XYZ file of N, CA and C in Angstrom:
432
model
N 93.341 122.740 113.338
C 94.653 122.201 113.004
C 95.643 122.676 114.063
N 96.316 121.737 114.729
C 97.292 122.152 115.739
C 98.483 122.819 115.088
N 99.053 123.779 115.815
C 100.236 124.433 115.260
C 101.427 123.489 115.404
N 102.351 123.601 114.466
C 103.529 122.741 114.529
C 104.583 123.389 115.410
N 105.298 122.574 116.181
C 106.347 123.137 117.029
C 107.522 123.634 116.194
N 108.364 124.417 116.824
C 109.590 124.855 116.168
C 110.506 123.656 116.013
N 111.145 123.556 114.873
C 112.098 122.463 114.707
C 113.514 123.006 114.759
N 114.412 122.136 115.142
C 115.823 122.475 115.244
C 116.448 122.260 113.867
N 116.963 123.307 113.228
C 117.516 123.145 111.878
C 118.749 122.237 111.838
N 119.328 121.921 113.004
C 120.461 120.996 113.040
C 120.017 119.531 113.043
N 118.728 119.292 113.300
C 118.197 117.932 113.280
C 117.898 117.514 111.843
N 118.009 116.232 111.559
C 117.639 115.775 110.224
C 116.134 115.911 109.989
N 115.763 116.072 108.733
C 114.360 116.139 108.331
C 113.887 114.708 108.087
N 112.725 114.377 108.644
C 112.197 113.017 108.568
C 110.920 112.996 107.739
N 110.959 112.296 106.597
C 109.743 112.039 105.828
C 109.127 110.771 106.387
N 107.854 110.820 106.740
C 107.167 109.657 107.291
C 106.202 109.132 106.231
N 106.597 108.015 105.615
C 105.797 107.410 104.551
C 104.725 106.533 105.195
N 103.476 106.863 104.912
C 102.352 106.156 105.516
C 101.828 106.848 106.764
N 102.203 108.127 106.955
C 101.740 108.878 108.121
C 100.226 109.055 108.059
N 99.560 108.644 109.116
C 98.109 108.762 109.211
C 97.733 110.065 109.905
N 96.612 110.675 109.507
C 96.145 111.865 110.217
C 95.399 111.514 111.509
N 95.228 110.216 111.790
C 94.472 109.779 112.967
C 95.399 109.695 114.182
N 95.101 110.478 115.227
C 95.979 110.503 116.403
C 96.165 109.154 117.106
N 95.244 108.218 116.906
C 95.368 106.922 117.574
C 96.252 105.931 116.811
N 96.747 106.313 115.648
C 97.595 105.415 114.861
C 99.057 105.545 115.271
N 99.802 104.431 115.255
C 101.213 104.492 115.651
C 102.037 105.504 114.848
N 101.774 105.613 113.548
C 102.568 106.548 112.734
C 102.402 107.983 113.236
N 101.203 108.337 113.623
C 100.935 109.690 114.111
C 101.655 109.929 115.436
N 101.553 108.974 116.362
C 102.192 109.120 117.660
C 103.707 109.223 117.557
N 104.290 108.397 116.699
C 105.741 108.431 116.506
C 106.167 109.762 115.892
N 105.457 110.185 114.847
C 105.801 111.448 114.179
C 105.625 112.631 115.124
N 104.549 112.621 115.903
C 104.324 113.719 116.851
C 105.448 113.767 117.890
N 105.843 112.608 118.402
C 106.941 112.545 119.367
C 108.209 113.170 118.783
N 108.566 112.772 117.574
C 109.785 113.297 116.957
C 109.658 114.796 116.689
N 108.503 115.220 116.228
C 108.280 116.640 115.954
C 108.389 117.461 117.238
N 107.843 116.943 118.336
C 107.900 117.652 119.614
C 109.330 117.771 120.143
N 110.224 116.979 119.590
C 111.626 117.032 119.988
C 112.493 117.779 118.984
N 111.849 118.549 118.124
C 112.579 119.453 117.245
C 112.894 118.931 115.855
N 112.321 117.796 115.480
C 112.549 117.262 114.133
C 111.430 117.732 113.209
N 111.787 118.125 112.003
C 110.767 118.464 111.017
C 110.236 117.165 110.437
N 108.937 117.039 110.445
C 108.249 115.870 109.915
C 107.608 116.253 108.585
N 107.805 115.396 107.579
C 107.215 115.616 106.265
C 106.287 114.434 105.985
N 104.966 114.648 106.044
C 104.025 113.562 105.796
C 104.006 113.140 104.324
N 104.052 111.825 104.094
C 103.938 111.267 102.742
C 102.863 110.191 102.795
N 101.727 110.485 102.170
C 100.611 109.544 102.132
C 99.694 109.954 100.990
N 99.660 109.183 99.898
C 98.855 109.580 98.737
C 97.351 109.690 99.017
N 96.901 109.093 100.119
C 95.474 109.178 100.471
C 95.110 110.531 101.095
N 96.118 111.322 101.452
C 95.840 112.578 102.160
C 96.568 113.781 101.558
N 96.883 113.701 100.271
C 97.577 114.804 99.593
C 96.757 116.084 99.721
N 97.446 117.154 100.052
C 96.788 118.452 100.181
C 96.318 118.737 101.592
N 96.148 117.695 102.400
C 95.780 117.890 103.799
C 97.034 118.257 104.588
N 96.830 118.684 105.797
C 97.946 118.936 106.707
C 97.877 117.908 107.827
N 99.018 117.296 108.118
C 99.125 116.366 109.233
C 100.221 116.910 110.137
N 99.895 117.073 111.392
C 100.830 117.666 112.358
C 101.328 119.041 111.892
N 100.434 119.773 111.216
C 100.758 121.125 110.785
C 101.591 121.213 109.525
N 101.907 120.064 108.922
C 102.740 120.035 107.707
C 101.917 119.528 106.527
N 102.140 120.079 105.326
C 101.418 119.582 104.153
C 101.820 118.145 103.830
N 100.851 117.374 103.378
C 101.074 115.969 103.047
C 101.307 115.820 101.544
N 102.250 114.968 101.185
C 102.643 114.756 99.792
C 102.322 113.334 99.346
N 102.179 113.168 98.037
C 101.849 111.867 97.462
C 103.016 110.901 97.503
N 104.232 111.436 97.373
C 105.423 110.584 97.294
C 106.645 111.393 97.726
N 107.762 110.692 97.806
C 108.998 111.357 98.243
C 109.485 112.385 97.230
N 109.228 112.153 95.940
C 109.665 113.109 94.920
C 108.991 114.464 95.134
N 107.665 114.449 95.324
C 106.930 115.703 95.534
C 107.380 116.392 96.820
N 107.586 115.597 97.869
C 108.028 116.164 99.144
C 109.416 116.787 99.001
N 110.317 116.080 98.346
C 111.689 116.587 98.174
C 111.701 117.863 97.348
N 110.862 117.924 96.331
C 110.791 119.120 95.488
C 110.305 120.332 96.310
N 109.289 120.106 97.135
C 108.768 121.194 97.966
C 109.820 121.659 98.977
N 110.533 120.726 99.568
C 111.564 121.091 100.538
C 112.732 121.798 99.869
N 113.077 121.392 98.658
C 114.182 122.040 97.936
C 113.891 123.525 97.744
N 112.615 123.859 97.554
C 112.237 125.269 97.398
C 112.504 126.055 98.685
N 112.636 125.343 99.819
C 112.944 125.960 101.109
C 114.412 125.732 101.495
N 115.210 125.278 100.536
C 116.621 124.946 100.785
C 116.786 123.891 101.880
N 115.895 122.915 101.871
C 115.970 121.791 102.799
C 115.894 120.493 102.016
N 116.271 119.388 102.684
C 116.167 118.089 102.044
C 115.746 117.055 103.068
N 115.236 115.960 102.576
C 114.844 114.842 103.423
C 116.092 114.029 103.746
N 116.313 113.802 105.028
C 117.458 113.019 105.468
C 117.075 111.576 105.773
N 115.978 111.401 106.491
C 115.524 110.082 106.928
C 114.155 109.799 106.314
N 113.997 108.602 105.766
C 112.705 108.155 105.265
C 112.224 107.073 106.227
N 111.239 107.419 107.045
C 110.692 106.528 108.069
C 109.446 105.864 107.485
N 109.470 104.532 107.392
C 108.432 103.788 106.662
C 107.440 103.091 107.582
N 106.196 103.469 107.440
C 105.070 102.783 108.069
C 104.266 102.109 106.958
N 104.892 101.185 106.284
C 104.257 100.460 105.179
C 104.614 98.987 105.317
N 103.873 98.137 104.642
C 104.163 96.705 104.660
C 105.523 96.446 104.015
N 106.148 95.361 104.438
C 107.475 95.010 103.918
C 107.495 94.937 102.400
N 106.441 94.413 101.798
C 106.418 94.288 100.338
C 106.292 95.631 99.622
N 105.924 96.681 100.350
C 105.815 98.022 99.764
C 107.123 98.813 99.852
N 108.134 98.254 100.494
C 109.372 98.983 100.749
C 110.243 99.202 99.505
N 110.374 98.236 98.578
C 111.307 98.454 97.451
C 111.111 99.754 96.674
N 109.887 100.132 96.273
C 109.787 101.407 95.552
C 110.091 102.620 96.433
N 109.844 102.505 97.726
C 110.178 103.598 98.642
C 111.693 103.760 98.705
N 112.405 102.633 98.768
C 113.866 102.682 98.760
C 114.358 103.327 97.466
N 113.747 102.963 96.331
C 114.132 103.571 95.058
C 113.974 105.079 95.080
N 112.865 105.555 95.620
C 112.644 107.002 95.723
C 113.642 107.630 96.693
N 113.897 106.962 97.818
C 114.841 107.500 98.815
C 116.229 107.663 98.202
N 116.630 106.708 97.391
C 117.922 106.798 96.706
C 117.925 107.985 95.744
N 116.852 108.123 94.984
C 116.800 109.186 93.969
C 116.743 110.590 94.574
N 116.183 110.725 95.783
C 116.136 112.056 96.404
C 117.355 112.304 97.286
N 118.275 111.349 97.308
C 119.518 111.477 98.062
C 119.293 111.552 99.572
N 118.364 110.720 100.070
C 118.176 110.604 101.515
C 119.409 109.924 102.101
N 119.595 110.080 103.394
C 120.748 109.452 104.054
C 120.396 108.143 104.741
N 119.111 107.938 105.048
C 118.712 106.775 105.836
C 117.313 106.316 105.455
N 117.134 105.012 105.386
C 115.806 104.404 105.258
C 115.541 103.681 106.572
N 114.434 104.006 107.210
C 114.123 103.447 108.526
C 112.807 102.701 108.416
N 112.842 101.392 108.623
C 111.639 100.568 108.599
C 111.212 100.303 110.033
N 109.983 100.658 110.336
C 109.470 100.570 111.701
C 109.360 99.125 112.183
N 108.971 98.964 113.441
C 108.838 97.645 114.059
C 108.019 96.695 113.183
N 108.527 95.496 113.003
C 107.829 94.482 112.225
C 108.070 94.563 110.730
N 108.821 95.550 110.268
C 109.053 95.717 108.833
C 110.491 95.336 108.517
N 110.633 94.278 107.709
C 111.942 93.804 107.275
C 111.855 93.465 105.796
N 112.762 94.021 105.012
C 112.868 93.674 103.599
C 114.355 93.677 103.259
N 114.966 92.500 103.343
C 116.412 92.379 103.142
C 116.868 92.821 101.746
N 116.189 92.417 100.653
C 116.647 92.877 99.332
C 116.594 94.404 99.188
N 115.541 95.023 99.712
C 115.445 96.490 99.651
C 116.540 97.122 100.506
N 116.808 96.530 101.660
C 117.870 97.044 102.534
C 119.220 96.951 101.840
N 119.471 95.834 101.164
C 120.744 95.662 100.451
C 120.891 96.710 99.352
N 119.810 96.974 98.641
C 119.845 97.995 97.586
C 120.144 99.376 98.186
N 119.510 99.670 99.307
C 119.739 100.963 99.966
C 121.186 101.080 100.435
N 121.683 100.025 101.062
C 123.080 100.056 101.535
C 124.050 100.215 100.376
N 123.790 99.514 99.270
C 124.670 99.606 98.095
C 124.700 101.023 97.542
N 123.610 101.771 97.750
C 123.539 103.156 97.279
C 124.085 104.132 98.330
N 124.547 103.616 99.465
C 125.142 104.471 100.481
C 124.217 104.930 101.588
N 123.002 104.407 101.627
C 122.076 104.804 102.686
C 122.289 103.951 103.926
N 122.110 104.565 105.065
C 122.062 103.817 106.315
C 120.695 103.145 106.374
N 120.641 101.935 106.919
C 119.386 101.187 106.984
C 119.116 100.758 108.419
N 117.915 101.020 108.873
C 117.410 100.500 110.145
C 116.138 99.729 109.819
N 116.058 98.491 110.319
C 114.866 97.666 110.074
C 114.316 97.143 111.391
N 113.001 96.917 111.402
C 112.330 96.328 112.557
C 112.695 97.091 113.826
N 112.634 98.418 113.730
C 113.082 99.284 114.814
C 112.220 100.543 114.826
N 111.797 100.962 116.007
C 110.973 102.166 116.123
C 111.855 103.382 116.386
N 111.753 104.370 115.531
C 112.564 105.578 115.655
C 112.271 106.310 116.968
N 111.017 106.278 117.412
C 110.634 106.926 118.676
C 111.297 106.205 119.853
N 111.209 104.899 119.881
C 111.811 104.126 120.977
C 113.320 104.317 120.989
N 113.934 104.224 119.825
C 115.388 104.390 119.746
C 115.802 105.772 120.221
N 115.076 106.801 119.815
C 115.370 108.162 120.246
C 115.209 108.286 121.756
N 114.111 107.763 122.294
C 113.872 107.862 123.733
C 114.956 107.152 124.542
N 115.507 106.085 123.998
C 116.581 105.354 124.665
C 117.950 106.017 124.484
N 117.998 107.027 123.617
C 119.271 107.698 123.353
C 120.103 106.993 122.302
N 119.507 106.027 121.605
C 120.193 105.312 120.540
C 119.989 106.088 119.237
N 120.917 106.960 118.940
C 120.731 107.877 117.807
C 121.268 107.337 116.493
N 121.932 106.182 116.518
C 122.383 105.470 115.318
C 123.206 106.324 114.370
N 123.771 107.404 114.871
C 124.592 108.257 114.022
C 123.795 109.065 113.014
N 122.478 109.014 113.097
C 121.649 109.728 112.131
C 120.694 110.696 112.815
N 120.282 110.401 114.021
C 119.320 111.256 114.719
C 120.044 112.364 115.474
């Protein structure tokens, strides 16, 4: 298991929903990139609960992840989604309930009704956009 890099406590915490433990998957590469730049990554994938991905324990859902982070006096700020568009609404519901600040849907993922619900609850929404690419370009969207 690779050791996790030090994260910058001033950076937002990013929960990656659908994070794969396979290094060749886009979710892994994106999460590793962000982690290497000082962001804490929180893996959320019910298929890998109890495993460690990128040195961090993996959780079944955002509720379990948020509860574990609360015990460390931390919270999830950004929910980065590597899931199909039709899977986004319940993720948005969880993001609202854990008081996340942003829901980020990766490239190719658009769900307008879920985005509207998130915005109505006060969350920032990014859709069809890669957090790694945006970060590398310096487009921090007021959240990174």
